Short mmCIF file of C-alpha atoms in Angstrom, two decimals:
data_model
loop_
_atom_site.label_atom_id
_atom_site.label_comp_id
_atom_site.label_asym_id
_atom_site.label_seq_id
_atom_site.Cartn_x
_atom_site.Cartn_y
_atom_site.Cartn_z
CA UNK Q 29 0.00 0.00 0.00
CA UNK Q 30 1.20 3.32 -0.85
CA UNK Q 31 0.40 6.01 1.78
CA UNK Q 32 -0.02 9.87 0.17
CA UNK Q 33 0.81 12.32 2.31
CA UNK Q 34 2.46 14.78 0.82
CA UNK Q 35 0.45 17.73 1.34
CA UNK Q 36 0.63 21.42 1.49
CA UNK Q 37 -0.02 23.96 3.97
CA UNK Q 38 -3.37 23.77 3.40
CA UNK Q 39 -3.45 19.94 3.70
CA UNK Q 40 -4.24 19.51 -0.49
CA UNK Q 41 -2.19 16.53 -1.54
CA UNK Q 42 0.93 17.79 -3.74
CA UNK Q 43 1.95 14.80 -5.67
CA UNK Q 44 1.64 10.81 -6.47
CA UNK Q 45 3.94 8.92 -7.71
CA UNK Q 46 3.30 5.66 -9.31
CA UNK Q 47 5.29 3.04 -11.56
CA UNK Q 48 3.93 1.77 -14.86
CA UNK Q 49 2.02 -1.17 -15.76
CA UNK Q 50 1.29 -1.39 -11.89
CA UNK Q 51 -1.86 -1.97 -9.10
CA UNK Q 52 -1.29 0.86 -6.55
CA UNK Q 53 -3.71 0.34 -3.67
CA UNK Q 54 -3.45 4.18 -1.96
CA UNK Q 55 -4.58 5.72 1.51
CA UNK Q 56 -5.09 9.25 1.97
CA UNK Q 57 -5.13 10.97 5.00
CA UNK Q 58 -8.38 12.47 4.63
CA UNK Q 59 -11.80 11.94 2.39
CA UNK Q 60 -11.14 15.44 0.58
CA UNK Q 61 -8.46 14.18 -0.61
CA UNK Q 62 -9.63 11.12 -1.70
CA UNK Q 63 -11.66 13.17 -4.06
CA UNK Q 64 -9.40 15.39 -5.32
CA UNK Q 65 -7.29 12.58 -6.73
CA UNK Q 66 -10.09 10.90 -8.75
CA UNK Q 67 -11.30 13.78 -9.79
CA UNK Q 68 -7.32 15.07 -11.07
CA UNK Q 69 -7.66 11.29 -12.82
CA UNK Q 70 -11.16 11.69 -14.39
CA UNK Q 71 -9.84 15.35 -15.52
CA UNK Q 72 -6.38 13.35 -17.08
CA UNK Q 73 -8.66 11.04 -18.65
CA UNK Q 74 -10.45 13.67 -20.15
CA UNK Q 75 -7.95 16.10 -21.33
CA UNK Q 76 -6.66 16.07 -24.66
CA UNK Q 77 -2.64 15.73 -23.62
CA UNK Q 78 0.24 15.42 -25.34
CA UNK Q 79 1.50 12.18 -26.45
CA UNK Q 80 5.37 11.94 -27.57
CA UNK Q 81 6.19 9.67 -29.95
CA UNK Q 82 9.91 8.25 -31.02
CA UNK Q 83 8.76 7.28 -34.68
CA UNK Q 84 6.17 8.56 -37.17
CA UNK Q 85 4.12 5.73 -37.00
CA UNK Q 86 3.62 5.63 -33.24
CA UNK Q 87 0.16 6.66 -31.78
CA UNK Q 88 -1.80 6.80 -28.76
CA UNK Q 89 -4.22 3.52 -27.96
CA UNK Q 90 -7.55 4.69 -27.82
CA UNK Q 91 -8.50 1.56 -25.88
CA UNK Q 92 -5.56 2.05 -23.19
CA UNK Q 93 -6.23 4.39 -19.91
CA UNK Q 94 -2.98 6.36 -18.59
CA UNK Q 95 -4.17 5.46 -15.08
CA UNK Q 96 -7.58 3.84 -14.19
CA UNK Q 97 -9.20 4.13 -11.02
CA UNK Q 98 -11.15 2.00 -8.45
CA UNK Q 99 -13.13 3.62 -5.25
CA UNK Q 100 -12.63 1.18 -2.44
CA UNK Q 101 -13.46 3.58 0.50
CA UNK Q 102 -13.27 7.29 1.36
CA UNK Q 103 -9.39 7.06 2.65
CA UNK Q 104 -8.66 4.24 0.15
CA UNK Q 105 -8.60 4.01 -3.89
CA UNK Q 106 -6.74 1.40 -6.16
CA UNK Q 107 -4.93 3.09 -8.98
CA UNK Q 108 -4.32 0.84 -12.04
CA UNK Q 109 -1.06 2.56 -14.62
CA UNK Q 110 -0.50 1.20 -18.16
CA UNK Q 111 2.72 1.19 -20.19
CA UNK Q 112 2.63 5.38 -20.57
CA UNK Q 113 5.22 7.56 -18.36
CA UNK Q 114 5.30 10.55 -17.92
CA UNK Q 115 3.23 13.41 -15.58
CA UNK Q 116 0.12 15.51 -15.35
CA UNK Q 117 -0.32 18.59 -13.33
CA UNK Q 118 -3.45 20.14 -12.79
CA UNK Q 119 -3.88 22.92 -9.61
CA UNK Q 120 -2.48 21.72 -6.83
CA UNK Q 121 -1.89 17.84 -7.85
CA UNK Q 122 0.90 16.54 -9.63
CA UNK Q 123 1.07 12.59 -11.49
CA UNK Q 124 3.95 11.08 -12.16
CA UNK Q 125 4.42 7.80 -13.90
CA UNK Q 126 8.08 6.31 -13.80
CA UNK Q 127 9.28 3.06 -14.90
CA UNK Q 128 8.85 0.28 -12.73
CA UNK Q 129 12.74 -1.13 -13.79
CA UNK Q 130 14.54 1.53 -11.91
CA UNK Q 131 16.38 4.39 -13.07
CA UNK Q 132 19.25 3.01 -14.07
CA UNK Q 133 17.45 0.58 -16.98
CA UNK Q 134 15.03 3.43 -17.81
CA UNK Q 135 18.35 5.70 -18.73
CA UNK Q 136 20.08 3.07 -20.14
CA UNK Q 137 16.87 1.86 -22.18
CA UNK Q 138 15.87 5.87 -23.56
CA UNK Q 139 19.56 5.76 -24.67
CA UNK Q 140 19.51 2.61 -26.56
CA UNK Q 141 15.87 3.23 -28.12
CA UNK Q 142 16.29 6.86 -28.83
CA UNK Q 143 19.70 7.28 -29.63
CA UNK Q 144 20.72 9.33 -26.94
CA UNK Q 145 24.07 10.28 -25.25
CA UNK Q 146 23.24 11.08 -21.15
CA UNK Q 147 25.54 12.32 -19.20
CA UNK Q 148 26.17 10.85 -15.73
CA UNK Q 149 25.40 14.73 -14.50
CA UNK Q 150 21.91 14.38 -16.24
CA UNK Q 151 20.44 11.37 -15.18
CA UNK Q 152 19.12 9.40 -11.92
CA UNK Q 153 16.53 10.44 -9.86
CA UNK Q 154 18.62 12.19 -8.07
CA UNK Q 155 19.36 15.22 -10.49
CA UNK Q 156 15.08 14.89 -11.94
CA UNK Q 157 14.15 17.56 -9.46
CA UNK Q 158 11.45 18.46 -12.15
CA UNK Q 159 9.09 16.37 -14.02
CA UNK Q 160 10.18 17.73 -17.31
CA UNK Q 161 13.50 15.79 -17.36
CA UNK Q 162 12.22 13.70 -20.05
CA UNK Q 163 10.60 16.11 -22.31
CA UNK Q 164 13.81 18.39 -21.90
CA UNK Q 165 15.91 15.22 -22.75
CA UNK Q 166 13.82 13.99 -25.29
CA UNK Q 167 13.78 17.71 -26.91
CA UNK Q 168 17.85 17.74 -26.76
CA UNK Q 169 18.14 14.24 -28.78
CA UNK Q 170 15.81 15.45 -31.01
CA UNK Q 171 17.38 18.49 -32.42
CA UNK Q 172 20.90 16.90 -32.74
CA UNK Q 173 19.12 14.49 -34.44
CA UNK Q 174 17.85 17.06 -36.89
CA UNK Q 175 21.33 18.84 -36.72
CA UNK Q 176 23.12 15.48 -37.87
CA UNK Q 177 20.80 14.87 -40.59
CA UNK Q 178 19.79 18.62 -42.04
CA UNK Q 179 21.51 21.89 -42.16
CA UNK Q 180 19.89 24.98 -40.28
CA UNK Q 181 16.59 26.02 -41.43
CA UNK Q 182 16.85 29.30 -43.57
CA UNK Q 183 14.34 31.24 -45.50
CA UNK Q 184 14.34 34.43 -48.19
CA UNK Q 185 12.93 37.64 -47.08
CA UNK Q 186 11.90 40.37 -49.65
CA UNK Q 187 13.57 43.57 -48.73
CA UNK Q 188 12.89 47.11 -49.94
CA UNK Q 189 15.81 49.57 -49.35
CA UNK Q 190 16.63 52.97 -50.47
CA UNK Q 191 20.84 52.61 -50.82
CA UNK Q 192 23.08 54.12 -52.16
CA UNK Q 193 24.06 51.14 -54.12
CA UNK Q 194 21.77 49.26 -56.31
CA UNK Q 195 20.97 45.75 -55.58
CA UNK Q 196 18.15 43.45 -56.73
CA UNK Q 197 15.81 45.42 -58.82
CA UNK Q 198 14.56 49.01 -58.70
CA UNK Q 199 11.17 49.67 -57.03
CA UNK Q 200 9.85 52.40 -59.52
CA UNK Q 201 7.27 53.96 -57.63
CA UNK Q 202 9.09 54.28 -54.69
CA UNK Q 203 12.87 55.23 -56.50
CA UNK Q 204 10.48 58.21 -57.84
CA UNK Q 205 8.96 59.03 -54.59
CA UNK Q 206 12.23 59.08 -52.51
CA UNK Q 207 14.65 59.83 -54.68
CA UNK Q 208 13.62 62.41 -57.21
CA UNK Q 209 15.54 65.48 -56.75
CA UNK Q 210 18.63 62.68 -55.33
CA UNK Q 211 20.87 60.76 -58.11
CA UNK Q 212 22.93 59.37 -55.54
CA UNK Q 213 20.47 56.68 -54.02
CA UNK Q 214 18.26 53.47 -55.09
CA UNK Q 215 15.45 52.43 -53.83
CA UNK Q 216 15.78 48.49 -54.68
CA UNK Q 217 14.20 45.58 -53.71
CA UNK Q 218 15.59 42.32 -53.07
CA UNK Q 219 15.59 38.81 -51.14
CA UNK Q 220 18.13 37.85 -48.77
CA UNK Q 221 18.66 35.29 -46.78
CA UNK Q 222 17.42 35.05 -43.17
CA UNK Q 223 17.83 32.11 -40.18
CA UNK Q 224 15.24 33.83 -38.61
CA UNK Q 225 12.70 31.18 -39.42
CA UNK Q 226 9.86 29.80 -36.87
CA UNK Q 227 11.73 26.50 -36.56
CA UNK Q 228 14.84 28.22 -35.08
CA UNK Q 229 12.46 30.59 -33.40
CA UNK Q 230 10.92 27.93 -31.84
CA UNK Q 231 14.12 26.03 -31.17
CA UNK Q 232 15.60 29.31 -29.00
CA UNK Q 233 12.08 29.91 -27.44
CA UNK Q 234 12.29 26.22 -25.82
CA UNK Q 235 15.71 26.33 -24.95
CA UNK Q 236 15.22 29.90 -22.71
CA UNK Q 237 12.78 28.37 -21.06
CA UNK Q 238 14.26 25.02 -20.37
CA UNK Q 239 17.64 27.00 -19.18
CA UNK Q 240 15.29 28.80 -17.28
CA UNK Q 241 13.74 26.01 -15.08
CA UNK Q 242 16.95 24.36 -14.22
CA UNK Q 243 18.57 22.31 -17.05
CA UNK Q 244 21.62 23.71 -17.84
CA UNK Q 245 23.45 20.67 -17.71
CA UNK Q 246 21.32 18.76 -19.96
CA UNK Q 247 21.49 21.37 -22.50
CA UNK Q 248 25.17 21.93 -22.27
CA UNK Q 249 25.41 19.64 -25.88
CA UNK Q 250 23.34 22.07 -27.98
CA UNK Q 251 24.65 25.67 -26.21
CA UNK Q 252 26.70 26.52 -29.09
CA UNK Q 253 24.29 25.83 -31.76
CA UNK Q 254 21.82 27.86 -29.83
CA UNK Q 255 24.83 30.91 -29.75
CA UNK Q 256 24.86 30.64 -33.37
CA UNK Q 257 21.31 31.20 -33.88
CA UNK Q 258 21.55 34.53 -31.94
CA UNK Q 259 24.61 35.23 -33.70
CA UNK Q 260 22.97 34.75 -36.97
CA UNK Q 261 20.39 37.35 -35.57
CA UNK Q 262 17.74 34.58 -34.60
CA UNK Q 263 14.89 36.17 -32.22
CA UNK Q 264 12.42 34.26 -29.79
CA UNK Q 265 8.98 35.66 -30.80
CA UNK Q 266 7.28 32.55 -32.11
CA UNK Q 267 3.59 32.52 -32.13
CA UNK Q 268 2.15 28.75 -31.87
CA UNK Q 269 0.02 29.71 -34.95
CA UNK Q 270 2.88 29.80 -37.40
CA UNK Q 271 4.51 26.32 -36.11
CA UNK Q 272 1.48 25.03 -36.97
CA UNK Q 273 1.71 26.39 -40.56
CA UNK Q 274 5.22 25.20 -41.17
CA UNK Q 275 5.55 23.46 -44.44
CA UNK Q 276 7.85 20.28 -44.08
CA UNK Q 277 10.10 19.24 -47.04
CA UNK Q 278 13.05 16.77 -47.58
CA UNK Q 279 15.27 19.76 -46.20
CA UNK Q 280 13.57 20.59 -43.22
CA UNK Q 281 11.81 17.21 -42.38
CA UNK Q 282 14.02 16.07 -39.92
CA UNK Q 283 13.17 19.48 -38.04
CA UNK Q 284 9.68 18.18 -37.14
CA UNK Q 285 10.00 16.32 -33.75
CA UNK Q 286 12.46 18.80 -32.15
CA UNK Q 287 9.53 21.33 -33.45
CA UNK Q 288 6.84 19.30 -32.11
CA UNK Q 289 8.90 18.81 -28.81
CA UNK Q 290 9.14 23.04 -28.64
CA UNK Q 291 5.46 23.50 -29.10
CA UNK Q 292 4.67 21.92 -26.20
CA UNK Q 293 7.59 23.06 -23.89
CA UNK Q 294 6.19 26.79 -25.12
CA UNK Q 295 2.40 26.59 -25.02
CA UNK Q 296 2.99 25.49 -21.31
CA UNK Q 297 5.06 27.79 -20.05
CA UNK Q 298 4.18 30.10 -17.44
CA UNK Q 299 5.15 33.90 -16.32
CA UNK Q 300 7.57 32.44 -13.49
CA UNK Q 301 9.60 30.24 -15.27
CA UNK Q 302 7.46 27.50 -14.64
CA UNK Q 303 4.80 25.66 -16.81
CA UNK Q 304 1.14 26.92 -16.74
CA UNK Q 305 -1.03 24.34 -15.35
CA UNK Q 306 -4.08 25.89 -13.84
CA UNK Q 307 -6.01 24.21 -16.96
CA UNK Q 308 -4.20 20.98 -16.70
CA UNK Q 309 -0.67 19.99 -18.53
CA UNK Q 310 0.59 16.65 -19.17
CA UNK Q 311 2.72 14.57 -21.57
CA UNK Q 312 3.05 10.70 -21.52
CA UNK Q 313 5.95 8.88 -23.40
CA UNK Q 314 4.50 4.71 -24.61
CA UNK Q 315 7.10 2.27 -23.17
CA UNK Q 316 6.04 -0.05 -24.94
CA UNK Q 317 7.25 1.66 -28.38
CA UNK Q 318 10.97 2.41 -26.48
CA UNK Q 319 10.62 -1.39 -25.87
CA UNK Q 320 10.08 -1.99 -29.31
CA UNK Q 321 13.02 0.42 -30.24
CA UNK Q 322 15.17 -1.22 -27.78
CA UNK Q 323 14.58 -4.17 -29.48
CA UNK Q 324 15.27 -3.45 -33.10
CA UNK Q 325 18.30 -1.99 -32.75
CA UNK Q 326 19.69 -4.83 -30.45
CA UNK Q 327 18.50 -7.67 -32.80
CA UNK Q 328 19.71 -5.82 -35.86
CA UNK Q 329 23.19 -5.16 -34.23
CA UNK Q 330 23.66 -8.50 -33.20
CA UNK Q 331 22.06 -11.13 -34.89
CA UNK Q 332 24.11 -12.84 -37.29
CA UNK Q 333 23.01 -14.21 -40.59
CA UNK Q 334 19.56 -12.76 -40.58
CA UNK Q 335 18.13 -9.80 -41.51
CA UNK Q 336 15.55 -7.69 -39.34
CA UNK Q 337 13.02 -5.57 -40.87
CA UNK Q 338 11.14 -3.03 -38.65
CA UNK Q 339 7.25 -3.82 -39.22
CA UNK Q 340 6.22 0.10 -39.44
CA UNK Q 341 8.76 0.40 -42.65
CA UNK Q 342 7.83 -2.57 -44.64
CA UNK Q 343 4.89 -2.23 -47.22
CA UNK Q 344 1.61 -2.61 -45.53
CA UNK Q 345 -0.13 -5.73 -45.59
CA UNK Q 346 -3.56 -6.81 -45.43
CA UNK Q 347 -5.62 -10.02 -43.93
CA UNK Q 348 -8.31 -9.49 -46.60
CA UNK Q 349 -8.54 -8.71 -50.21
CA UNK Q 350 -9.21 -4.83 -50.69
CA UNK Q 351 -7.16 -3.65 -48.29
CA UNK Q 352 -9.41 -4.73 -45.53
CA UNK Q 353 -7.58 -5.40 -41.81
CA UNK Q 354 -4.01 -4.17 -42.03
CA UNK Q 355 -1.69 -6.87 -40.34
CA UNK Q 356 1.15 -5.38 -39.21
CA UNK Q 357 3.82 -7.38 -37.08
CA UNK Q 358 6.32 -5.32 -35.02
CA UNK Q 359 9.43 -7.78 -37.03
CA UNK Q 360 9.72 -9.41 -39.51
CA UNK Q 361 13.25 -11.96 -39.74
CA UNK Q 362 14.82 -13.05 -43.38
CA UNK Q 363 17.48 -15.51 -43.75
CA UNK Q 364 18.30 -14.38 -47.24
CA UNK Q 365 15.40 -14.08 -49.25
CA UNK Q 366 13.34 -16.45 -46.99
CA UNK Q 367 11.06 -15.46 -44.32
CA UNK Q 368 12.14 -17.01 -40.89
CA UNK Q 369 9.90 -15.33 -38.42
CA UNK Q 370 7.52 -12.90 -37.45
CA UNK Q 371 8.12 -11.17 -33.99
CA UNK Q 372 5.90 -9.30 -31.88
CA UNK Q 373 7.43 -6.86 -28.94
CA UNK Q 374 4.95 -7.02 -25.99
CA UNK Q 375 5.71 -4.88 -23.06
CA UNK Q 376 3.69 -7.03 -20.25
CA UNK Q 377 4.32 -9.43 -17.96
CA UNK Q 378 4.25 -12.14 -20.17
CA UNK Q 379 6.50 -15.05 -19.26
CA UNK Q 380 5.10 -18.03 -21.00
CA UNK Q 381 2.67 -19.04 -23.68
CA UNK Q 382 0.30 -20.75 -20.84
CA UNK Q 383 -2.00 -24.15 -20.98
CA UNK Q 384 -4.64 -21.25 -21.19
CA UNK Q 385 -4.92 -17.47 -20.94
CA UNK Q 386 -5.82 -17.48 -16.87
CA UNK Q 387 -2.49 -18.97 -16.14
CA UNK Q 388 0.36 -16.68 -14.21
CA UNK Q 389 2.37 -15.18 -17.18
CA UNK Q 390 0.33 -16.46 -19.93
CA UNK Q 391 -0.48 -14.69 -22.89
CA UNK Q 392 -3.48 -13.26 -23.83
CA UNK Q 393 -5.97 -14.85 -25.61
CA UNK Q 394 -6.32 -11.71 -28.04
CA UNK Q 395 -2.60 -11.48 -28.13
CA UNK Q 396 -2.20 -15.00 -29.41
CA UNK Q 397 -5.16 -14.93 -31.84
CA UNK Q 398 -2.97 -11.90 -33.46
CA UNK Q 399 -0.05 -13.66 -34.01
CA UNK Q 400 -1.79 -16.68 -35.47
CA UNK Q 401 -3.23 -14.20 -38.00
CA UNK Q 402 0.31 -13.21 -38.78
CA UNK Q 403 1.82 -16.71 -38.93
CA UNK Q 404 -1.25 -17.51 -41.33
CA UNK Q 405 -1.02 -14.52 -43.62
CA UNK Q 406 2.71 -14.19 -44.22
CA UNK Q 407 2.94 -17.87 -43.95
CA UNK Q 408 6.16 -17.86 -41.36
CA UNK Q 409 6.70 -21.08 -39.83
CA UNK Q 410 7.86 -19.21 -36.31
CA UNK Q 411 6.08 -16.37 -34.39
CA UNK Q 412 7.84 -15.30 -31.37
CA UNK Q 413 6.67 -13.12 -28.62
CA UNK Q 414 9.22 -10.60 -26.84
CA UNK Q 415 8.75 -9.86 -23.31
CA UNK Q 416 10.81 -7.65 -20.25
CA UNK Q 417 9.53 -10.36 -17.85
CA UNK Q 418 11.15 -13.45 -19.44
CA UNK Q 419 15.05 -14.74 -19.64
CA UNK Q 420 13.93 -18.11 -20.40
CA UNK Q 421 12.81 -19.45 -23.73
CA UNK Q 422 9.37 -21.49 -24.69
CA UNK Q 423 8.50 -23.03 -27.58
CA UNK Q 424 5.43 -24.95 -28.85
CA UNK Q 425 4.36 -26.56 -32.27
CA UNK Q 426 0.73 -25.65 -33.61
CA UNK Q 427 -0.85 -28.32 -33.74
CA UNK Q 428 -1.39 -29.85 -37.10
CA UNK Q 429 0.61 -27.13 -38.57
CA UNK Q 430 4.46 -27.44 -39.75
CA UNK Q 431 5.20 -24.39 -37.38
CA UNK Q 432 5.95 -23.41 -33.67
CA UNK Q 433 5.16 -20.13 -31.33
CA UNK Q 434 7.55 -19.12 -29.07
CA UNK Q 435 8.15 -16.85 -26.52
CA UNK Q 436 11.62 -14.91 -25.43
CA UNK Q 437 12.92 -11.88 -23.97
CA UNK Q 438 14.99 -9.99 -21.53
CA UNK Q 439 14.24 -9.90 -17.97
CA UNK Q 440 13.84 -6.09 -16.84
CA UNK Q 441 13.07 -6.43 -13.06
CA UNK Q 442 15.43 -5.95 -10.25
CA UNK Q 443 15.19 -6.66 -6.82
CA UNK Q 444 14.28 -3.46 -4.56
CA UNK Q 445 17.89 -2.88 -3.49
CA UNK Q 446 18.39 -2.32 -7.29
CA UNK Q 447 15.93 0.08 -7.87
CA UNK Q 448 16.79 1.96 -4.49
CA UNK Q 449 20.25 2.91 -5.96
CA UNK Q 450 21.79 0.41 -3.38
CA UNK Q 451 23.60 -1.06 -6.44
CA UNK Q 452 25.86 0.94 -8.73
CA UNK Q 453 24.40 1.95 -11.96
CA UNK Q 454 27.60 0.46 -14.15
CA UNK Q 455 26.97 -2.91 -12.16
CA UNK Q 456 23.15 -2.49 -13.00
CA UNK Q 457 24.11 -2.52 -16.46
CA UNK Q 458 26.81 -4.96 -16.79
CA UNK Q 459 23.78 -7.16 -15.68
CA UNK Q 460 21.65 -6.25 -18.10
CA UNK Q 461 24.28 -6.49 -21.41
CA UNK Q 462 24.80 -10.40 -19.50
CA UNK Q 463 20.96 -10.72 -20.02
CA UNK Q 464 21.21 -8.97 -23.89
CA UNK Q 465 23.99 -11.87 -24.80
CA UNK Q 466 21.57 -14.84 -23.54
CA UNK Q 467 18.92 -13.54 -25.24
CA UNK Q 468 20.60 -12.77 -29.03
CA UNK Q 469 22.33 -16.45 -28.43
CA UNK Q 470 18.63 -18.10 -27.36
CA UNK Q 471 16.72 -16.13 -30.52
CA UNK Q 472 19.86 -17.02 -32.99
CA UNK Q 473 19.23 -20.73 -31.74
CA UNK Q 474 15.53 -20.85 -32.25
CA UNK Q 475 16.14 -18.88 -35.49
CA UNK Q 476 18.74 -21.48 -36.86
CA UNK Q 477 16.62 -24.53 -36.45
CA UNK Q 478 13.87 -22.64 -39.44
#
């Protein structure tokens, strides 16, 4: 049981903090409170918040609750979390959603997924004194992703001069207006070139404020970028109408999450360096896609022989003719030319395939209907299931059928000494790269027998 207690001076609970994909059964010190926390989760349900994903395809499920929420008594409520993390605000209350693997695995797991270079000085709980540590980190890895892949954005802006040198071409009505009884002067018009664009508008807007609120450190790998906007004469007046007018082309493209990212750092901010939540602010970040991410880019590193194709790249695929029911498997595995196996990345507490669906572990009935639908329609002998709850491996044969599920994964979970920074975070890891080797040897086994 989780006892919330953290008030204010006027008793009003402050904050909750809860772990994902998680049963929290809570007491509150008094009924008022009680109430203010279901209705703070009726109001998150509500609320149209911000969702960040980490690739285009990635969407909120509309079936899936951020937190869902059962009335046992007036002191006592069970709160039920999903696979999103992240935090609402809203008055008094504040929400926050961490991983339930610790925060050394959740660093080490953003980095691997997202691409990300932390800095000891940035991460741990100890240096999150604000809820915004993800979105601020997220924001950083997502413009030096656009500055590795694009060059600054840059636009032309007409100008209309009267010089004394002529440039462009000659404005006529205005040359005659001006400059008259004057030889000496032009009054031209021409384009030049600007950085003052909304994107790097934007870009410095975000960054003030994140500066502002206590992130130096994390921002330490973009500062000089950031010095060369101002240099280049860059302002931070950016009205939210205009981002959401920016045209996106193969030049500026990779501009569009670090863009996205800014929006939402500067629609929230407040007057005292501090986000504006008296209408209720949140973002939530799905684990289950950074599990997915994780996953991609440690099969397609290691795995030898085979090839790995991300499911939200490959041409879409349907169960019917007509385009009807689009099947779309988080992996796909080729050995050559030859389909292997189909994968599917599940981020629950799945650790085997069960006698049936009520057993400890098992997996769902719905979950296993959808990979038989894949194993039918691409015809793969092998469909494999990836879980965080699992090191071992399982593997059946459908019956009647010349092919087998299986399930596989990496264990996540640590014991509470783990998670309570009781263990160094290097030793943490070492762990978990043991756990990575067992389970690219185990998947390159099962893989080598189709």
């Amino acid at each position: 049981m989780i006892k919330i207690d953290n008030t204010n001076k006027q008793g009003e609970i402050k904050s909750i903090k809860l772990d994902d994909c998680t049963e929290h059964k809570c007491f509150f010190n008094t009924q008022a409170n009680t109430s203010l926390t279901m209705k703070a989760i009726k109001e998150l349900k509500d609320n149209k918040l911000d969702f960040i994903n980490i690739s285009t395809n990635a969407y909120k499920k509309d079936d899936v609750n951020i937190i869902d929420c059962d009335y046992i008594d007036e002191n006592n409520i069970i709160l039920k979390t999903s696979y999103y993390v992240g935090f609402y605000s809203k008055g008094t209350i504040n929400i926050t959603i961490s991983p339930r693997f610790g925060d050394a695995i959740r660093d080490y797991l953003y980095s691997y997924a997202l691409g990300l270079y932390l800095p000891k000085s940035v991460t741990g709980s100890a240096s999150c004194k604000h809820n915004y540590w993800l979105l601020c980190m997220l924001w950083v890895g997502s413009l030096e992703y656009a500055l590795n892949k694009s060059n600054i954005p840059k636009n032309y802006e007409r100008i209309k001069k009267n010089q004394k040198y002529f440039k462009g071409s000659l404005d006529i009505s205005n040359h005659i207006k001006h400059n008259l009884v004057n030889a000496n002067r032009f009054y031209c018009s021409y384009s030049k070139q600007t950085y003052n664009t909304p994107i790097n508008r934007a870009i410095l807007k975000a960054y003030d404020h994140l500066l502002k609120i206590g992130f130096s450190n994390m921002l330490n790998s973009v500062s000089s970028h950031i010095q060369m906007l101002r240099d280049f004469g860059v302002g931070d007046d950016v009205r939210l109408d205009e981002l959401k007018s920016i045209h996106y082309t193969p030049l500026n493209k990779a501009y569009q999450k670090v863009v996205s990212l800014s929006e939402l750092i500067i629609k929230n901010q407040g007057s005292k360096s501090s986000f504006d939540n008296s209408n209720g602010f949140g973002y939530f970040l799905d684990l289950s896609e950074v599990w997915e991410g994780y996953l991609y880019k440690l099969m397609s590193k290691n795995l030898q022989g085979f090839k790995v194709v991300n499911g939200n790249f490959a041409s879409k695929n349907y169960l019917f003719d007509g385009n009807l029911r689009e099947l779309r498997p988080d992996f796909f595995i080729y050995k050559d030319s030859k389909l292997v196996a189909v994968l599917d990345a599940k981020y629950k507490d799945y650790s085997s395939l069960g006698k049936t669906s009520c057993d400890a572990g098992a997996i769902s009935r719905e979950d296993l209907y959808q990979m038989s639908a894949y194993m039918y329609r691409f015809n793969a002998p092998l469909g494999i299931f990836l879980s965080p709850n699992t090191d071992g491996v399982t593997m059946e044969q459908v019956a009647g059928k010349d092919s087998n599920m299986a399930i596989l994964g990496i264990n996540l979970s640590q014991d509470e000494n783990d998670k309570d920074n009781k263990k160094e975070k290097a030793d943490i890891i070492e762990r978990l790269k043991e756990k990575e080797k067992k389970f690219i040897n185990n998947l390159q086994n099962i893989l080598n027998q189709f």
